[in-house]
Coordinates of C-alpha atoms in Angstrom, one line a residue:
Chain A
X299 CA 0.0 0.0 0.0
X300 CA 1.3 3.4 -0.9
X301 CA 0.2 7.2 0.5
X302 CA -1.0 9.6 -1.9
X303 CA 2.0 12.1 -3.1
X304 CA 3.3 14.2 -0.4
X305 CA 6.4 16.5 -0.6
X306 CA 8.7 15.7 2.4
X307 CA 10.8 18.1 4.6
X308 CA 13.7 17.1 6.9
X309 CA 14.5 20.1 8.5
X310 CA 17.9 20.4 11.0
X311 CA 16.4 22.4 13.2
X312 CA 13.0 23.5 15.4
X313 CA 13.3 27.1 13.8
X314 CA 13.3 25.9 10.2
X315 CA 10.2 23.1 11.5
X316 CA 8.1 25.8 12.6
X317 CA 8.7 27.8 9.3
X318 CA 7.5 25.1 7.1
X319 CA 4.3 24.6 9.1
X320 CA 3.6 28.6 9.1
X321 CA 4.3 28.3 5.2
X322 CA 2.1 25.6 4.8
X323 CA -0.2 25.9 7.6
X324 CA -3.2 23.7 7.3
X325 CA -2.0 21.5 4.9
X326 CA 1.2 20.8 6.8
X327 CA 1.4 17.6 9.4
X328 CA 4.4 17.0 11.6
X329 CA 6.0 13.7 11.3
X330 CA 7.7 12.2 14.5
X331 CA 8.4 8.3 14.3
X332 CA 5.6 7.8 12.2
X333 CA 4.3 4.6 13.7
X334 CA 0.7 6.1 13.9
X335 CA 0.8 8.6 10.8
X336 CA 1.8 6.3 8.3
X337 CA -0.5 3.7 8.7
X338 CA -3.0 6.3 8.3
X339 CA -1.5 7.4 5.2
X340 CA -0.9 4.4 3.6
X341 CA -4.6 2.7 3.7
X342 CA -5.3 6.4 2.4
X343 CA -8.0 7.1 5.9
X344 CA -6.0 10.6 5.0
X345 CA -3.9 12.0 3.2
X346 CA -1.2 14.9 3.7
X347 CA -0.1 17.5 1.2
X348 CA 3.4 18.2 3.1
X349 CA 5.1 16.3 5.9
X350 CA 7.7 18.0 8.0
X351 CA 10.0 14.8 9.5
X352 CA 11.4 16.2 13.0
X353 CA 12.9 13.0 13.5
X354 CA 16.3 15.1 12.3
X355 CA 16.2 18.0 15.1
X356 CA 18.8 16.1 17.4
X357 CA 17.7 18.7 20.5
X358 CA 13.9 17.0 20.7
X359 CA 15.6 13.8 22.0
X360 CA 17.0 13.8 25.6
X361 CA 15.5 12.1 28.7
X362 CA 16.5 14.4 31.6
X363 CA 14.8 15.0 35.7
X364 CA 14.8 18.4 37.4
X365 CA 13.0 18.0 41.1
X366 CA 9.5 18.4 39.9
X367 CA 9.5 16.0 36.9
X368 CA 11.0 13.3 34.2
X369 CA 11.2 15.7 31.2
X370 CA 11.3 14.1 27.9
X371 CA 12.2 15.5 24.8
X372 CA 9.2 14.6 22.2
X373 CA 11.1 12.7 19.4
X374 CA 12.6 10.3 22.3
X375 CA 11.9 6.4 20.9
X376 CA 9.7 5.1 23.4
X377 CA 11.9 2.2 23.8
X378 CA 14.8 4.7 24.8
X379 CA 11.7 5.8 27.4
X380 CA 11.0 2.3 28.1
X381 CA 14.2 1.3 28.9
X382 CA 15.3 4.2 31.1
X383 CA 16.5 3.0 34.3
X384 CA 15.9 5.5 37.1
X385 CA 11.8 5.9 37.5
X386 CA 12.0 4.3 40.8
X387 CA 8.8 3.9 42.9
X388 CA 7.2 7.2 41.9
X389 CA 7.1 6.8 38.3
X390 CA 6.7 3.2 37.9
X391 CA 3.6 3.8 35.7
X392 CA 5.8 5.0 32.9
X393 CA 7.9 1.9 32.8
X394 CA 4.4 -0.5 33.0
X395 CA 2.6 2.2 30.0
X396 CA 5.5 2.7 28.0
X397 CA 5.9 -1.4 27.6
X398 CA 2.7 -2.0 26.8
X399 CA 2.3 0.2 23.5
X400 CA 2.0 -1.6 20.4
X401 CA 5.1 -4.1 20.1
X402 CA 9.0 -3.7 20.8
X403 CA 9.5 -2.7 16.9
X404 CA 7.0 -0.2 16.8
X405 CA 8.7 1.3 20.4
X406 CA 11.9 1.2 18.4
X407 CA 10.7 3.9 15.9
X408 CA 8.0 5.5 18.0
X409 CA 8.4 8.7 19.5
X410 CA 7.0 9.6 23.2
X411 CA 5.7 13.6 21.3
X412 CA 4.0 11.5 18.9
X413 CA 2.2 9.0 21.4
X414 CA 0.6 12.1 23.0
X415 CA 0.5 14.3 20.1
X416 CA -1.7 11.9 17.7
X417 CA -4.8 12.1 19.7
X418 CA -6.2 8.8 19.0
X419 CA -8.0 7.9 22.2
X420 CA -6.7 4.3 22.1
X421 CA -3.0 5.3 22.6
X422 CA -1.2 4.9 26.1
X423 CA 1.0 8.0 27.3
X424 CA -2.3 10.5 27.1
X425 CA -3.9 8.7 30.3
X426 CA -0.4 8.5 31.7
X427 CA -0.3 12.2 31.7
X428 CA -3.5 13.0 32.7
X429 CA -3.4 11.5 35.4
X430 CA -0.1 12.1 36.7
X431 CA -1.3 15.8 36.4
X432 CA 1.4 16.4 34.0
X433 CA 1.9 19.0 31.2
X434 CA 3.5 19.4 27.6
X435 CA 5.9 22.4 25.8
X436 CA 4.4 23.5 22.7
X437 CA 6.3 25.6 20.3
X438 CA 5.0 27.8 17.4
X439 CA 6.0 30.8 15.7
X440 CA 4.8 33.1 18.7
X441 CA 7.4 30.9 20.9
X442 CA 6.3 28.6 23.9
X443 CA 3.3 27.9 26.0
X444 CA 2.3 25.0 27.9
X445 CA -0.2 23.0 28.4
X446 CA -1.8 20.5 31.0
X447 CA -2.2 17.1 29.6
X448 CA -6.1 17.8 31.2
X449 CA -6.8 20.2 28.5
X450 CA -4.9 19.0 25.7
X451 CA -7.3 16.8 23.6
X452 CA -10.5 18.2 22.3
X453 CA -12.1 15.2 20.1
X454 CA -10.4 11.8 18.4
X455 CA -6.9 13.3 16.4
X456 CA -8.1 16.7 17.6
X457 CA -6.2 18.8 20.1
X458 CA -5.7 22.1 21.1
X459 CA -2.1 21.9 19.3
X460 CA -2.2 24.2 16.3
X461 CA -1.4 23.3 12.6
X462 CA 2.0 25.6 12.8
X463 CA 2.7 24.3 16.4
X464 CA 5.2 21.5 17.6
X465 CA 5.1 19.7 21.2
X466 CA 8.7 19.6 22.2
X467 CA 8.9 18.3 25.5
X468 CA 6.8 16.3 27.6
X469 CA 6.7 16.9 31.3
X470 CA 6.0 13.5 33.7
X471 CA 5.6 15.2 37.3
X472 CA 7.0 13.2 40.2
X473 CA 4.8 13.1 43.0
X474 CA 7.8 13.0 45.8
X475 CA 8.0 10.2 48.8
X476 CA 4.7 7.7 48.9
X477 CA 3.7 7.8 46.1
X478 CA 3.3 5.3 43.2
X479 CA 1.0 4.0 40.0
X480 CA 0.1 2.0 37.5
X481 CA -1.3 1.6 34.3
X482 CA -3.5 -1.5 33.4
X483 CA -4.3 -2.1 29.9
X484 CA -7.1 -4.8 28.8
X485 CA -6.4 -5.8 25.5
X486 CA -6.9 -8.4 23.0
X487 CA -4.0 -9.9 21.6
X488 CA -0.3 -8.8 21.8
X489 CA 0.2 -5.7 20.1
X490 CA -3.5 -4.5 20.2
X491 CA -5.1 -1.1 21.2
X492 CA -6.8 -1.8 24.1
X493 CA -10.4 -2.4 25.1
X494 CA -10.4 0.2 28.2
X495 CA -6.6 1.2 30.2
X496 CA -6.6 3.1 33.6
X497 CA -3.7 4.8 35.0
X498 CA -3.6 5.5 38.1
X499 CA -1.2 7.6 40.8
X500 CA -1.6 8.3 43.8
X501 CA 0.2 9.8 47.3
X502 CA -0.4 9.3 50.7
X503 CA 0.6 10.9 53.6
X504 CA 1.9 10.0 57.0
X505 CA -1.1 8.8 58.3
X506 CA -2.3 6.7 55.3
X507 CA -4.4 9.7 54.3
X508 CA -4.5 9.9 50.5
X509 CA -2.9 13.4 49.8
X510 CA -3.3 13.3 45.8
X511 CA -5.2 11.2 43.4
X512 CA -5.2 10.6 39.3
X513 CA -7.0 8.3 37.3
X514 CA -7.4 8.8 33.7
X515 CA -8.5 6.0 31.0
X516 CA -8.2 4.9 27.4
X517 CA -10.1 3.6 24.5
X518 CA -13.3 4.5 26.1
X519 CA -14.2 7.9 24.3
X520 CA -13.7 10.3 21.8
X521 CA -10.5 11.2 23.8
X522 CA -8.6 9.8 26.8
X523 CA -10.7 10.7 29.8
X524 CA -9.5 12.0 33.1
X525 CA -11.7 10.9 35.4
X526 CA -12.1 14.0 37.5
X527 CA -15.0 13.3 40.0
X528 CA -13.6 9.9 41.0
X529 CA -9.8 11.0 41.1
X530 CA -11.4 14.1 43.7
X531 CA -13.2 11.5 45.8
X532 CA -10.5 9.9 46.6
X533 CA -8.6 12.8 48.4
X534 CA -8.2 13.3 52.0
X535 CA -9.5 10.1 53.4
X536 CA -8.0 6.7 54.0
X537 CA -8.1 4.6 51.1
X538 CA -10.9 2.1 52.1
X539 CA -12.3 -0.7 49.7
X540 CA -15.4 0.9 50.3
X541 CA -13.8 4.0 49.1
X542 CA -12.8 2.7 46.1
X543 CA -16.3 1.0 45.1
X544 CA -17.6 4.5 45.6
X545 CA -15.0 6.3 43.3
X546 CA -14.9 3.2 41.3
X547 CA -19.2 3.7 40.3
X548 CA -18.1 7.5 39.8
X549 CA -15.8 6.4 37.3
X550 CA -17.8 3.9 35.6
X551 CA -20.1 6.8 34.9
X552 CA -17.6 9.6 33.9
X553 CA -16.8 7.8 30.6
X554 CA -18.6 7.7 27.1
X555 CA -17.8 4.4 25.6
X556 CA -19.3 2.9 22.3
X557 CA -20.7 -0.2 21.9
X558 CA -18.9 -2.5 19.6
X559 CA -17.5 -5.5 18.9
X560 CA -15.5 -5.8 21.8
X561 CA -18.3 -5.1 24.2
X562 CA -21.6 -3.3 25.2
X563 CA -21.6 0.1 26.6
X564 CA -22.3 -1.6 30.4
X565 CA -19.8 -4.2 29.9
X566 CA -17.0 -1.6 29.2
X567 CA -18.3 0.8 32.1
X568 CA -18.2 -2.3 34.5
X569 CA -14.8 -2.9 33.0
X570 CA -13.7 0.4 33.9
X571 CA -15.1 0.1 37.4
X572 CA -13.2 -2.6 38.1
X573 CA -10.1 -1.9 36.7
X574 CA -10.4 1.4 38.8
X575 CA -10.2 -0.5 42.0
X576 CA -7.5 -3.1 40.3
X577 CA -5.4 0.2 39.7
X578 CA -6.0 1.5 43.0
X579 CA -5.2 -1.5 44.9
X580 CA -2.1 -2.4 42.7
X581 CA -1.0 1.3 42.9
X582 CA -1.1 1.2 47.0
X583 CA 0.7 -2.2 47.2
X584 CA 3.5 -0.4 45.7
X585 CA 3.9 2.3 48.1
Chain B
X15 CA 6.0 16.3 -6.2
X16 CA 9.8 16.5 -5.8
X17 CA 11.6 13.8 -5.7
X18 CA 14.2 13.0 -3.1
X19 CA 18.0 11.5 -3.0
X20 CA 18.7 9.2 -0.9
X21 CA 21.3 7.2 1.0
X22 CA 21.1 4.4 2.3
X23 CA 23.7 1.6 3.9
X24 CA 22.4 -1.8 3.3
X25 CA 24.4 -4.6 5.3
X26 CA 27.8 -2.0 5.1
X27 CA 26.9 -1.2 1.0
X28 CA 26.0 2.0 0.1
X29 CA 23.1 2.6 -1.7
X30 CA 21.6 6.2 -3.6
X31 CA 18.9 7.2 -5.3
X32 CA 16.2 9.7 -6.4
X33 CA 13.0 8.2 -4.9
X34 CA 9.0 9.6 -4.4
X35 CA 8.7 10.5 -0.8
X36 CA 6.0 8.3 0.0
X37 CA 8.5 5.1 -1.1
X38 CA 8.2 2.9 1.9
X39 CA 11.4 1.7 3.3
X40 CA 10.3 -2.3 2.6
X41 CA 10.3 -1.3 -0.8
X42 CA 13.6 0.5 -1.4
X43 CA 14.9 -2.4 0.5
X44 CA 13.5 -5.0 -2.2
X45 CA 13.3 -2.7 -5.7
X46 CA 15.8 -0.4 -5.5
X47 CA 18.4 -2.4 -3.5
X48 CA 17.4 -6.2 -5.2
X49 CA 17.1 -7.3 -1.9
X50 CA 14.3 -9.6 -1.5
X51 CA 15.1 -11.5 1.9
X52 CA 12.9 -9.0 3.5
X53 CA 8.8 -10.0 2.5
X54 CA 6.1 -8.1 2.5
X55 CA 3.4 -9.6 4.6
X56 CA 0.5 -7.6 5.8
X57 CA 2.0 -4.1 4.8
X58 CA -0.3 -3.0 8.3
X59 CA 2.8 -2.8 10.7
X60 CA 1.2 -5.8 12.4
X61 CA 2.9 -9.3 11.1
X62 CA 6.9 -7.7 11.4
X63 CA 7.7 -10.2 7.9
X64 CA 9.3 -6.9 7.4
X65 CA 11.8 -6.6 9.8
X66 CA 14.7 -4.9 9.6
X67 CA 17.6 -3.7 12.0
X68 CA 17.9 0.6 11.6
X69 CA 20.9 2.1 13.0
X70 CA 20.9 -0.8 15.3
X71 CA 17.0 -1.0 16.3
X72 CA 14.7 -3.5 14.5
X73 CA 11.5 -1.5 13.2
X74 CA 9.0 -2.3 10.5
X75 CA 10.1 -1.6 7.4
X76 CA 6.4 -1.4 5.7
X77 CA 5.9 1.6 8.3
X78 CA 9.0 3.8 7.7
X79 CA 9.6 5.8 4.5
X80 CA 12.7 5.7 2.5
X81 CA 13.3 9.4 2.9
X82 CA 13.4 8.6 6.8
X83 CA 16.3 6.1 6.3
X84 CA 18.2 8.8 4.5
X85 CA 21.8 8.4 5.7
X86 CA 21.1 5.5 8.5
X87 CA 22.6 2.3 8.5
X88 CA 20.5 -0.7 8.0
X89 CA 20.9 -4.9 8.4
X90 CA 18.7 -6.9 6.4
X91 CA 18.7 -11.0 6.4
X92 CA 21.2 -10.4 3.8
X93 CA 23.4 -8.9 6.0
X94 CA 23.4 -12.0 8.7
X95 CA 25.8 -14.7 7.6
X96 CA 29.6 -14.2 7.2
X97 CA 31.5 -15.3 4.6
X98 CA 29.2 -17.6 3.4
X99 CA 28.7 -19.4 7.4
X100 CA 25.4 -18.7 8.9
X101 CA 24.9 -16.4 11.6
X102 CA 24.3 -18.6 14.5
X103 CA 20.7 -17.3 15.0
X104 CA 20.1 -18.9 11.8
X105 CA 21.9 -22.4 12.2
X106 CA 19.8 -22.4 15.3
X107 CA 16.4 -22.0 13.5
X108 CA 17.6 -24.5 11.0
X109 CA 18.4 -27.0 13.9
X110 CA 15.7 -26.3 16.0
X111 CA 12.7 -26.5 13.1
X112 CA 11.9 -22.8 14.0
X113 CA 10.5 -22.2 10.6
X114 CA 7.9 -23.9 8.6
X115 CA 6.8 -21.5 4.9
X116 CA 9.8 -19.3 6.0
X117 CA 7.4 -16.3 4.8
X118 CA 7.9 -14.8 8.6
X119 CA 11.3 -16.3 8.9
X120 CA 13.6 -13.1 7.9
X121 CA 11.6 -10.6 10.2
X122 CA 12.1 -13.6 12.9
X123 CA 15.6 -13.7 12.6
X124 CA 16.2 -9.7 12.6
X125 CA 13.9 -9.1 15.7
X126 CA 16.3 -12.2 17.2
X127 CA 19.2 -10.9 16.2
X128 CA 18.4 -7.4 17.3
X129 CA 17.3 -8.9 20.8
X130 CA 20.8 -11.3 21.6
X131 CA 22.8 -7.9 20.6
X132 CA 21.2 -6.2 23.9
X133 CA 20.3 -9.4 25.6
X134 CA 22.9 -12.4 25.7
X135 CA 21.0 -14.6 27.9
X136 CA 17.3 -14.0 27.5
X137 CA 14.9 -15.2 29.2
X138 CA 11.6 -17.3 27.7
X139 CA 9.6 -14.3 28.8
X140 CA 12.0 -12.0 27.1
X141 CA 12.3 -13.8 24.3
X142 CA 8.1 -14.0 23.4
X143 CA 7.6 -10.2 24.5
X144 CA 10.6 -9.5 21.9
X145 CA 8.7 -11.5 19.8
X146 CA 5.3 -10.0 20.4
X147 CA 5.6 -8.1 17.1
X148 CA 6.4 -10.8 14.5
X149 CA 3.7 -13.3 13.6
X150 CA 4.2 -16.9 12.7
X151 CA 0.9 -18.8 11.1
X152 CA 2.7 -21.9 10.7
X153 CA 4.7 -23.2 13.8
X154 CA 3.0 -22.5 17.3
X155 CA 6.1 -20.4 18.0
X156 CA 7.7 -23.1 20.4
X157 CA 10.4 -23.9 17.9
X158 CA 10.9 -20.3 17.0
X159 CA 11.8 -20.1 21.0
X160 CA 13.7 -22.8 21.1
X161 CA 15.6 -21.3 18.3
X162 CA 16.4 -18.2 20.3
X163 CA 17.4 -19.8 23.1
X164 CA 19.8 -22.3 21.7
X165 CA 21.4 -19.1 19.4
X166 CA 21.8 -17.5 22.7
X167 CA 24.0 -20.3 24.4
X168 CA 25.8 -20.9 21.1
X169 CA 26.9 -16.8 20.7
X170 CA 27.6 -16.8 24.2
X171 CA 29.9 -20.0 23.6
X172 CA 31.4 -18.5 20.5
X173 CA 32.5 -15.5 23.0
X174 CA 33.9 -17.7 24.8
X175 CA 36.5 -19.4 22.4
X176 CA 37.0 -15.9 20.9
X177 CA 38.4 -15.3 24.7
X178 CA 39.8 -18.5 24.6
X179 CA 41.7 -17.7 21.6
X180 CA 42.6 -14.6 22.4
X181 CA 45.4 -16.4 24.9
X182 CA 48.9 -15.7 24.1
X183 CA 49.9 -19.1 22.5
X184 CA 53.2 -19.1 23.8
X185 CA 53.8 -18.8 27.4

């Protein structure tokens, strides 16, 4: 299978990137590891006039901590994400998400900026995000901004990143001393989008009182979901199972799934619900 | 829609040309290059028959585009045996049966190959997850991990002599 014609552009640097997408605007699609883009372009589901490859712009790859977060540069491989070595306890979520996308070839060529930048709901690293709280670096021709992972995705392969605008870097907030996560992801075979993924963090304090809570999901809606109402009910009380079930039947209604062939619209809430406690209890076992 | 040039190292030979944009990297591989070791299977980046190594990672070659490649290094099943002696990843699929049509087999052998670089000694578990991305119709996969896992002791026992031989012979 072949794309439709495009004219390619493998610019050096961010500058001359962001000047190719003002030029062509609209038209214009940023390509990163192209693991999700060219599928879409070779079945012909789109097709893209001019592609600017940042694979090229060596300063978009770098996997570096300051005390608030793990920042990643948004052409990283996933793999190099994947197999970074020093997450520890607090960001043990990322290790679990990032090895769970797609297979270990598609990882290879990946890129953690694309993950997040594609907006298909299905993909991993948006849940991740949201529910760690954490943000992305978004350059255009005006400069930078940022933006919170909570209100970066408007509908499926939309998002509030403009045609002339590049995510650079990715920001994974650590949540300091006890705290930990995890991301679950029910899928069909190896390889597979899933049917519904949680990821969950969370941080208690001294007295076993939970200080912070995050839970966001995948693959049930138009966009990854964080699941505000339940993540807030779980804040500043201890972390009962009865707790849980509450937030958990919060959760279950905070999502819009489809029905399909992979389940009815109650099955996958009653997936979520439970995979919101799984998350919960697997993300305190950790602590 | 302009073309581009293109360079591309194929198991350490040098390859240019003027190519479409859109030319997918499987396909350089096989039309431009004449190398046909590497298959097309589902050209959906699911069944990895593609398989190739890329500046030292194995990827999909049905889902990156020539232009991409431009300037990278690259390993095909070509590239595997030395001076006309199999690679021992290969002896071992031979030995072990791990191939039945063969369509899968070259993607099988990069994906191993690419895993015993960064992993001498893997595990079962390691092996299948490396594997997760490469689909067999034909064997089951338990000779395919066999396979792996006898490559693995035989590379590890090549080292070996290779530290063996390295011995000053006279003392």
């Amino acid at each position: 299978m072949r794309p439709t014609e495009f004219d390619y552009f493998a610019p050096g640097t961010l500058e001359e990137a962001i000047g190719l997408l003002k030029k062509y605007d609209d038209e214009a699609k940023v390509l990163a590891g192209g693991q999700s883009l060219l599928p879409l372009l070779k079945s012909r589901v789109t097709s893209i006039p001019y592609l600017v490859d940042i694979g090229n712009i060596d300063s978009l790859t770098y996997i570096t901590k300051n005390d608030r977060a793990l920042l990643v540069g948004s052409t990283t491989k996933v793999s190099a994400l994947e197999n970074y070595r020093n997450f520890g306890k607090n960001l043990a979520i990322l290790k679990e998400a990032t090895a769970s996308i797609a297979d270990p070839l598609i990882r290879n060529m990946g890129t953690v900026g694309g993950n997040i930048a594609h907006g298909d709901p299905g993909n991993d690293l948006p849940a991740v995000l949201m529910a760690l709280d954490g943000s992305v670096t978004v350059t255009g021709p005006e400069g930078q901004r940022h933006v919170r992972a909570r209100d970066l995705y408007l509908d499926s392969y939309t998002t509030v990143v403009k045609s002339n605008e590049i995510i650079t870097e990715v920001q994974f907030p650590d949540w300091g001393t006890r705290s930990s996560g995890t991301y679950i992801k029910f899928k069909k075979p190896a390889g597979d989008f899933s049917i519904a993924a949680i990821a969950i963090q969370l941080k208690v304090n001294k007295d076993g009182l939970c200080e912070k809570f995050g839970s966001a999901v995948a693959s049930v809606g138009p966009t990854p979901i964080y699941l505000k109402r339940s993540s807030e009910a779980m804040v500043g009380s201890k972390i009962t199972p009865m707790a849980m079930e509450k937030a958990a039947e919060e959760a279950a209604g905070e999502i819009s799934p489809t029905a399909d062939r992979d389940g009815t619209v109650d099955q996958k809430r009653d997936l979520v619900r439970k995979l919101f406690i799984e998350g919960t209890r697997k993300s305190l076992r950790k602590l | 829609m302009a073309k581009k040039d293109v360079n591309i190292t194929i198991n350490g030979k040098e390859y240019s040309s003027k190519v479409e944009p859109r030319l997918l990297l499987v396909h350089f591989i096989r039309d431009v290059a004449g190398l046909t070791g590497t298959h097309v299977g589902c050209d959906t980046s699911n069944c990895g028959a593609c398989t190739v190594v890329l500046d030292g990672k194995a990827v999909k070659s049905c889902t990156v585009l020539a232009v991409q490649a431009d300037n990278k290094r690259i390993t095909t099943v070509e590239g595997l045996a030395r001076n006309g002696k199999l690679h021992p990843v290969q002896e071992a699929f031979v030995d072990k049966h791990g191939l039945q049509c063969g369509y899968c087999t070259s993607g099988m052998l990069m994906t191993s190959f690419w895993l015993l670089q960064k992993n001498h000694n893997p595990t079962e578990k390691e092996i299948r997850e490396a594997l997760s991305g490469n689909l067999c119709r034909c064997t089951g996969y338990e000779n395919i991990v066999k396979a792996v896992k006898e490559a693995a002791k035989e590379i590890s026992a090549e080292q070996n002599k290779d530290l063996v031989r390295e011995e000053p012979i006279e003392a």
